[in-house]
Coordinates of C-alpha atoms and ligand atoms in Angstrom, one line a residue:
M1 CA 86.2 -94.9 -57.4
D2 CA 88.0 -94.2 -54.1
F3 CA 86.8 -91.9 -51.3
P4 CA 88.3 -88.4 -51.6
H5 CA 89.3 -88.5 -47.9
P6 CA 90.2 -91.3 -45.6
V7 CA 87.2 -93.1 -44.2
E8 CA 87.0 -95.4 -41.2
E9 CA 85.9 -99.0 -41.6
R10 CA 83.8 -101.2 -39.3
I11 CA 83.2 -98.6 -36.6
T12 CA 80.8 -99.9 -34.0
L13 CA 77.7 -97.7 -33.9
A14 CA 77.5 -98.3 -30.1
S15 CA 80.5 -95.9 -29.9
L16 CA 78.7 -93.2 -31.9
T17 CA 75.3 -93.2 -30.2
T18 CA 74.3 -92.1 -26.7
L19 CA 72.3 -95.3 -26.2
E20 CA 75.5 -97.2 -26.7
V21 CA 74.0 -100.0 -28.7
G22 CA 74.4 -101.1 -32.3
G23 CA 76.8 -103.2 -34.4
P24 CA 79.4 -102.0 -37.0
A25 CA 79.0 -99.5 -39.7
R26 CA 80.8 -100.5 -42.9
Y27 CA 82.2 -97.1 -43.5
L28 CA 82.3 -93.8 -41.5
A29 CA 83.2 -90.6 -43.3
R30 CA 83.7 -87.3 -41.5
C31 CA 83.0 -84.3 -43.9
G32 CA 84.2 -80.8 -42.8
N33 CA 82.5 -78.9 -45.6
A34 CA 80.0 -79.1 -48.4
R35 CA 82.7 -79.9 -51.1
E36 CA 84.0 -82.9 -49.1
L37 CA 80.4 -84.1 -48.6
V38 CA 79.5 -83.8 -52.3
D39 CA 82.6 -85.7 -53.3
T40 CA 82.0 -88.4 -50.7
L41 CA 78.4 -88.8 -51.7
A42 CA 79.5 -89.3 -55.4
V43 CA 81.7 -92.2 -54.3
A44 CA 78.9 -93.7 -52.3
R45 CA 76.6 -93.5 -55.3
D46 CA 79.2 -95.0 -57.6
R47 CA 79.6 -97.9 -55.2
G48 CA 75.9 -98.3 -54.6
L49 CA 76.2 -97.8 -50.9
G50 CA 73.3 -96.9 -48.6
I51 CA 73.9 -93.6 -46.8
F52 CA 73.1 -92.6 -43.3
L53 CA 73.6 -89.0 -42.0
L54 CA 74.7 -89.1 -38.3
G55 CA 74.5 -86.1 -36.0
G56 CA 75.3 -86.5 -32.4
G57 CA 73.9 -90.0 -32.3
S58 CA 71.6 -88.9 -29.5
N59 CA 68.3 -89.8 -31.2
L60 CA 69.3 -93.0 -32.8
L61 CA 68.7 -96.7 -32.2
A62 CA 71.1 -98.7 -34.3
A63 CA 70.5 -102.5 -34.9
D64 CA 72.8 -105.1 -33.4
R65 CA 73.8 -106.2 -36.9
G66 CA 74.9 -102.7 -37.7
F67 CA 74.6 -100.9 -41.0
D68 CA 76.1 -102.1 -44.2
G69 CA 76.6 -98.7 -45.8
L70 CA 78.3 -95.4 -45.4
V71 CA 77.6 -93.3 -42.3
V72 CA 78.4 -89.6 -42.8
R73 CA 79.1 -87.2 -40.1
I74 CA 79.3 -83.5 -40.9
T75 CA 81.9 -81.9 -38.8
D76 CA 81.6 -78.3 -39.9
E77 CA 81.6 -76.2 -36.7
T78 CA 81.5 -72.8 -38.3
L79 CA 79.6 -70.3 -36.2
A80 CA 79.1 -66.7 -37.3
F81 CA 77.1 -63.8 -35.9
E82 CA 75.9 -61.0 -38.3
P83 CA 73.9 -57.9 -37.3
A84 CA 70.5 -57.8 -39.1
A85 CA 68.6 -54.6 -38.4
D86 CA 67.6 -54.8 -34.7
K87 CA 68.2 -58.6 -34.6
V88 CA 71.2 -60.9 -35.2
L89 CA 71.6 -63.6 -37.9
V90 CA 73.4 -66.6 -36.5
R91 CA 74.8 -68.9 -39.1
A92 CA 75.8 -72.3 -37.8
G93 CA 77.4 -75.3 -39.5
A94 CA 75.7 -78.7 -39.1
G95 CA 78.5 -80.0 -36.9
V96 CA 78.2 -77.3 -34.2
G97 CA 77.2 -78.9 -30.9
W98 CA 73.6 -77.8 -30.1
D99 CA 74.2 -76.7 -26.6
R100 CA 77.4 -74.9 -27.6
L101 CA 75.2 -72.8 -29.9
V102 CA 72.7 -72.1 -27.2
A103 CA 75.4 -71.2 -24.7
R104 CA 77.0 -68.8 -27.2
T105 CA 73.8 -67.1 -28.1
V106 CA 72.7 -66.7 -24.5
A107 CA 76.1 -65.3 -23.5
A108 CA 75.8 -62.8 -26.4
G109 CA 72.4 -61.6 -25.1
L110 CA 70.4 -63.1 -27.9
G111 CA 67.0 -64.6 -27.1
G112 CA 65.1 -67.4 -28.8
L113 CA 67.0 -70.5 -28.0
E114 CA 67.4 -70.3 -24.2
C115 CA 64.7 -72.9 -23.3
L116 CA 66.4 -75.3 -25.7
S117 CA 69.5 -75.5 -23.3
G118 CA 71.0 -78.9 -22.6
I119 CA 69.5 -80.7 -25.6
P120 CA 72.2 -83.1 -26.8
G121 CA 73.0 -83.5 -30.5
R122 CA 74.2 -81.1 -33.2
V123 CA 72.8 -78.2 -35.2
G124 CA 72.2 -80.3 -38.3
A125 CA 69.6 -82.5 -36.6
A126 CA 67.7 -79.7 -34.9
P127 CA 65.4 -78.8 -37.9
I128 CA 64.7 -82.5 -38.8
Q129 CA 62.3 -83.0 -35.9
N130 CA 61.9 -79.3 -35.0
I131 CA 63.4 -79.8 -31.5
G132 CA 61.5 -78.0 -28.7
A133 CA 61.3 -77.7 -25.0
Y134 CA 59.6 -75.6 -22.3
G135 CA 57.5 -73.7 -24.9
Q136 CA 60.1 -72.9 -27.4
E137 CA 60.6 -74.6 -30.8
V138 CA 63.6 -74.2 -33.0
S139 CA 61.3 -73.4 -36.0
E140 CA 60.4 -70.1 -34.3
T141 CA 63.9 -68.7 -35.0
I142 CA 65.0 -70.6 -38.1
V143 CA 65.2 -68.5 -41.2
A144 CA 67.1 -70.9 -43.5
V145 CA 68.1 -74.6 -43.6
R146 CA 71.0 -75.2 -46.0
T147 CA 71.0 -78.6 -47.6
I148 CA 72.8 -80.8 -50.1
E149 CA 70.7 -83.4 -52.0
L150 CA 72.2 -86.8 -51.4
A151 CA 71.4 -88.2 -54.9
T152 CA 72.6 -85.2 -56.9
G153 CA 74.8 -83.0 -54.7
K154 CA 72.5 -80.1 -55.4
A155 CA 72.7 -77.3 -52.8
R156 CA 69.5 -75.6 -51.5
S157 CA 68.6 -73.0 -49.0
L158 CA 65.1 -73.6 -47.6
T159 CA 62.9 -71.1 -45.7
A160 CA 61.2 -72.2 -42.5
D161 CA 57.9 -72.1 -44.4
E162 CA 59.2 -74.5 -47.0
C163 CA 60.4 -76.9 -44.2
G164 CA 56.8 -77.4 -43.1
F165 CA 57.5 -77.4 -39.4
G166 CA 55.1 -78.9 -36.9
Y167 CA 55.2 -80.5 -33.5
R168 CA 58.5 -82.5 -33.6
H169 CA 58.0 -82.6 -37.3
S170 CA 59.3 -81.2 -40.6
R171 CA 59.2 -82.3 -44.3
F172 CA 62.6 -83.8 -43.7
K173 CA 60.8 -86.5 -41.8
S174 CA 58.0 -87.1 -44.4
R175 CA 58.0 -85.9 -48.0
W176 CA 61.8 -85.3 -48.1
R177 CA 62.8 -88.3 -46.0
D178 CA 66.4 -89.4 -46.7
R179 CA 66.6 -86.8 -49.6
D180 CA 68.9 -84.2 -48.1
A181 CA 71.9 -83.7 -45.8
V182 CA 71.5 -80.5 -43.6
V183 CA 74.8 -78.7 -43.8
G184 CA 73.9 -75.6 -41.9
V185 CA 71.1 -73.6 -40.3
D186 CA 70.6 -69.9 -40.0
F187 CA 68.7 -68.4 -37.0
L188 CA 67.4 -64.9 -36.5
L189 CA 67.6 -64.0 -32.8
E190 CA 66.4 -61.0 -30.8
R191 CA 68.7 -58.8 -28.9
R192 CA 67.2 -59.1 -25.4
C193 CA 68.4 -60.0 -22.0
R194 CA 65.1 -61.5 -20.6
G195 CA 64.3 -65.1 -21.1
A196 CA 61.1 -66.9 -22.0
V197 CA 59.2 -68.4 -19.1
R198 CA 56.2 -70.3 -20.4
Y199 CA 55.9 -73.7 -18.7
P200 CA 55.0 -74.4 -15.1
D201 CA 58.3 -76.2 -14.4
L202 CA 60.1 -72.9 -15.2
R203 CA 57.4 -70.6 -13.7
R204 CA 57.8 -72.3 -10.4
R205 CA 61.5 -71.5 -10.4
F206 CA 60.9 -67.8 -10.9
E207 CA 57.7 -67.5 -8.7
G208 CA 57.2 -63.9 -7.7
R209 CA 60.0 -62.6 -10.0
E210 CA 59.5 -60.7 -13.1
A211 CA 61.3 -61.5 -16.4
P212 CA 64.5 -63.5 -15.4
R213 CA 67.6 -63.0 -17.4
L214 CA 68.4 -65.3 -20.4
T215 CA 71.3 -66.8 -18.4
E216 CA 69.0 -67.6 -15.5
V217 CA 66.5 -69.3 -17.7
R218 CA 69.3 -71.3 -19.3
E219 CA 70.6 -72.4 -15.9
A220 CA 67.1 -73.3 -14.7
V221 CA 66.4 -75.4 -17.8
L222 CA 69.8 -77.2 -17.3
E223 CA 69.0 -77.9 -13.7
I224 CA 65.5 -79.3 -14.5
R225 CA 66.9 -81.4 -17.3
R226 CA 69.7 -82.7 -15.1
G227 CA 67.1 -83.7 -12.5
K228 CA 65.3 -85.8 -15.2
S229 CA 68.6 -87.4 -16.5
M230 CA 67.9 -85.6 -19.7
M231 CA 71.5 -84.3 -19.9
L232 CA 74.6 -86.2 -21.1
D233 CA 76.3 -86.6 -17.7
P234 CA 79.0 -89.3 -17.5
A235 CA 78.3 -89.8 -13.8
D236 CA 74.6 -90.4 -14.3
P237 CA 73.5 -94.1 -14.2
N238 CA 70.7 -93.2 -16.6
R239 CA 73.0 -91.6 -19.1
R240 CA 72.9 -94.2 -21.8
S241 CA 69.6 -93.2 -23.5
A242 CA 68.2 -91.5 -26.6
G243 CA 66.3 -89.0 -24.5
S244 CA 62.5 -89.3 -24.9
F245 CA 61.8 -92.6 -26.6
F246 CA 58.2 -91.8 -27.5
V247 CA 56.7 -88.6 -28.9
N248 CA 54.0 -87.0 -26.8
P249 CA 50.9 -88.0 -28.7
T250 CA 48.4 -85.6 -30.2
V251 CA 44.9 -87.0 -30.4
T252 CA 41.4 -85.7 -31.3
P253 CA 39.4 -84.0 -28.4
E254 CA 37.0 -87.0 -28.5
A255 CA 39.8 -89.5 -28.1
A256 CA 41.3 -87.4 -25.3
R257 CA 37.9 -87.5 -23.5
E258 CA 37.8 -91.2 -23.8
V259 CA 41.3 -91.6 -22.4
R260 CA 40.4 -89.3 -19.5
E261 CA 37.2 -91.2 -18.7
R262 CA 39.2 -94.5 -18.8
L263 CA 42.2 -93.4 -16.7
E264 CA 41.2 -90.5 -14.4
P265 CA 39.1 -92.5 -11.9
S266 CA 42.2 -94.4 -10.8
G267 CA 45.0 -92.2 -11.9
G268 CA 44.5 -88.6 -10.9
R269 CA 44.2 -85.6 -13.2
M270 CA 45.3 -86.4 -16.8
P271 CA 47.7 -83.8 -18.3
A272 CA 46.3 -82.5 -21.6
Y273 CA 47.2 -79.4 -23.6
P274 CA 45.7 -77.8 -26.7
A275 CA 47.7 -78.6 -29.8
A276 CA 47.9 -77.1 -33.3
G277 CA 45.0 -77.9 -35.6
G278 CA 42.5 -78.4 -32.7
G279 CA 44.1 -81.6 -31.4
V280 CA 44.9 -82.4 -27.8
K281 CA 48.5 -83.2 -26.7
L282 CA 48.9 -85.8 -24.0
A283 CA 51.9 -86.6 -21.9
A284 CA 53.4 -89.9 -23.0
A285 CA 55.3 -90.3 -19.7
W286 CA 52.0 -90.1 -17.7
L287 CA 50.3 -92.7 -20.0
I288 CA 53.3 -95.0 -19.6
E289 CA 53.1 -94.8 -15.8
R290 CA 49.3 -95.3 -15.8
A291 CA 49.8 -98.4 -18.0
G292 CA 51.8 -99.9 -15.1
F293 CA 55.4 -99.2 -16.3
H294 CA 57.2 -97.6 -13.4
R295 CA 60.5 -95.8 -13.5
G296 CA 63.3 -98.3 -13.2
Y297 CA 61.2 -101.1 -14.9
R298 CA 63.7 -103.6 -16.4
L299 CA 63.8 -106.0 -19.3
G300 CA 67.2 -107.7 -19.4
Q301 CA 69.7 -104.8 -19.6
A302 CA 67.2 -102.4 -21.0
A303 CA 65.2 -100.3 -18.6
I304 CA 63.0 -97.2 -18.1
S305 CA 65.1 -94.4 -16.6
T306 CA 64.7 -94.0 -12.9
H307 CA 64.1 -90.3 -13.4
H308 CA 61.8 -90.1 -16.4
A309 CA 59.3 -92.7 -17.7
L310 CA 59.8 -91.5 -21.2
A311 CA 63.5 -92.4 -21.5
L312 CA 64.6 -95.9 -22.1
V313 CA 68.1 -96.6 -21.0
N314 CA 70.8 -99.1 -21.6
T315 CA 71.9 -100.1 -18.0
G316 CA 75.1 -101.5 -19.4
G317 CA 75.7 -104.1 -22.2
A318 CA 72.1 -104.0 -23.5
T319 CA 71.4 -105.0 -27.1
A320 CA 69.3 -103.2 -29.5
A321 CA 67.0 -106.2 -29.5
E322 CA 66.4 -105.7 -25.7
I323 CA 65.6 -102.0 -26.2
V324 CA 63.2 -102.9 -29.0
A325 CA 61.6 -105.6 -26.8
L326 CA 61.1 -103.1 -24.0
A327 CA 59.7 -100.4 -26.3
S328 CA 57.4 -102.9 -27.8
R329 CA 56.1 -104.1 -24.4
I330 CA 55.5 -100.5 -23.3
R331 CA 53.8 -99.5 -26.6
R332 CA 51.4 -102.5 -26.4
G333 CA 50.8 -101.9 -22.7
V334 CA 49.9 -98.2 -23.3
R335 CA 47.7 -99.2 -26.3
D336 CA 45.8 -101.7 -24.2
A337 CA 45.5 -99.7 -21.0
C338 CA 45.0 -96.2 -22.5
G339 CA 43.8 -96.8 -26.1
V340 CA 46.7 -94.6 -27.4
V341 CA 49.4 -95.7 -29.8
L342 CA 52.8 -94.2 -29.0
E343 CA 55.2 -93.4 -31.9
P344 CA 58.9 -93.7 -31.2
E345 CA 61.0 -90.6 -31.4
P346 CA 64.5 -92.0 -32.3
I347 CA 65.5 -93.0 -35.8
F348 CA 65.9 -96.7 -36.3
L349 CA 68.9 -97.7 -38.3
G350 CA 69.8 -101.1 -39.8
F351 CA 66.7 -103.1 -38.9
D352 CA 65.2 -105.4 -41.4
A353 CA 61.6 -104.7 -40.5
A354 CA 59.5 -101.6 -40.4
I355 CA 59.2 -99.9 -37.0
D356 CA 55.5 -100.8 -36.6
E357 CA 56.4 -104.4 -37.2
L358 CA 59.3 -104.3 -34.8
L359 CA 57.2 -102.7 -32.0
D360 CA 54.1 -104.8 -32.5
Ligands
LIG401 P1 57.1 -82.3 -19.5 O1 57.6 -80.9 -19.2 O2 56.8 -83.2 -18.4 O3 55.8 -82.2 -20.4 C1 55.1 -83.3 -20.8 C2 54.1 -83.0 -21.8 O4 53.3 -81.9 -21.4 C3 54.8 -82.5 -23.1 O5 54.0 -82.9 -24.2 C4 54.6 -81.0 -23.0 O6 54.5 -80.4 -24.3 C5 53.3 -80.8 -22.3 N1 53.2 -79.6 -21.5 C6 53.7 -79.3 -20.3 N2 53.4 -78.1 -19.9 C7 52.7 -77.5 -20.9 C8 52.2 -76.2 -21.2 N3 52.2 -75.3 -20.2 N4 51.6 -76.0 -22.4 C9 51.6 -76.9 -23.3 N5 52.1 -78.1 -23.2 C10 52.7 -78.5 -22.0 O7 58.1 -83.0 -20.5 P2 59.5 -83.7 -20.4 O8 59.4 -85.0 -21.0 O9 60.0 -83.6 -19.0 O10 60.3 -82.8 -21.3 C11 60.7 -81.4 -21.0 C12 60.6 -80.6 -22.2 O11 61.6 -81.1 -23.2 C13 59.3 -80.7 -23.0 O12 58.9 -79.5 -23.5 C14 59.5 -81.7 -24.1 O13 58.7 -81.6 -25.2 C15 61.0 -81.4 -24.4 N6 61.7 -82.5 -25.0 C16 61.9 -82.3 -26.4 C17 62.5 -83.3 -27.1 C18 62.7 -83.1 -28.6 O14 62.6 -82.0 -29.1 N7 63.0 -84.2 -29.3 C19 62.9 -84.5 -26.4 C20 62.7 -84.6 -25.1 C21 62.1 -83.6 -24.4 P3 55.7 -80.0 -25.2 O15 56.3 -81.3 -25.7 O16 55.1 -79.3 -26.3 O17 56.7 -79.2 -24.4

């Protein structure tokens, strides 16, 4: 059985990921709509190929040996705005650039996504880990996630409730892992011209001012992110990264107390925030620095960003093995110094061992 559309062969994953590491993918198919996707998946099944869904490649660590299967990129950039009572329904194809969506909604005077400005990647990836920043999470505005089941081609439209969203989490990461391709997401946004200001980083920007406009909040978020090298800027030496490499950990109140007692005497006040379910959210970057890993710390060509302890960067020519070695060293160091086990945020592709084994 042949692919219904031309596919590329032996494309280096380094060229498709923001970390710029990773060996070749056997095939790369770009699918512009659900029909193309269903037909392509049928061929992959027929040939017994493993399938990997690629978004913007901004949250991905690909192995040096590459991926001996089919990488699928959904390129549907459809974007439609439909009035829905006093709100607006925004329907976006999975291939729409995330920040393009945010820019368009902010310019249209629609609130709900403004704090998520500057996040790299594409719409299709947003619900998978429920992206969030500065007090907003994408799950707050999602009304439907449209999917195609990889094994059967079956189309579904899932409500936010069904997706089981949590902190950087959804059922797409657990129960439904590798089951579906997200082909589109529908958002319900408010018509309002004032932006959300919830976090201190933003509050400081608007000190003494009431309710800044959506566009001002967007600009402020972009500026803060730029200052932390959390934007894809070709001129930034920290640019080759996958953003935050570790998830900010949520622990029990007792565990948080223990970490505080252990670290505060020498490290200043520990940031800690209430999390859903009675847990306490800790700041991974703070723990990493307390464990002795300073910004700019290097291991071969892999390093910690000079602007943010949570981002691992490829300083130029790094291998995936070097990134893994650095991540492993940091994870062990934080576990020993702080008693907290950090979980990586990016998806690992093409490795022959489980993540816990790789990072141990
Ligand atoms: P940051 O602003 O230095 O915050 C570090 C940690 O403190 C995060 O866990 C953050 O929670 C928490 N925090 C800070 N102020 C808080 C408040 N007022 N209430 C509750 N929690 C608070 O983090 P950063 O690394 O520079 O990142 C900036 C923002 O981008 C953060 O919101 C971060 O989560 C987000 N981000 C998201 C992704 C993603 O979605 N994959 C990747 C990178 C960064 P929250 O994490 O809940 O905000």
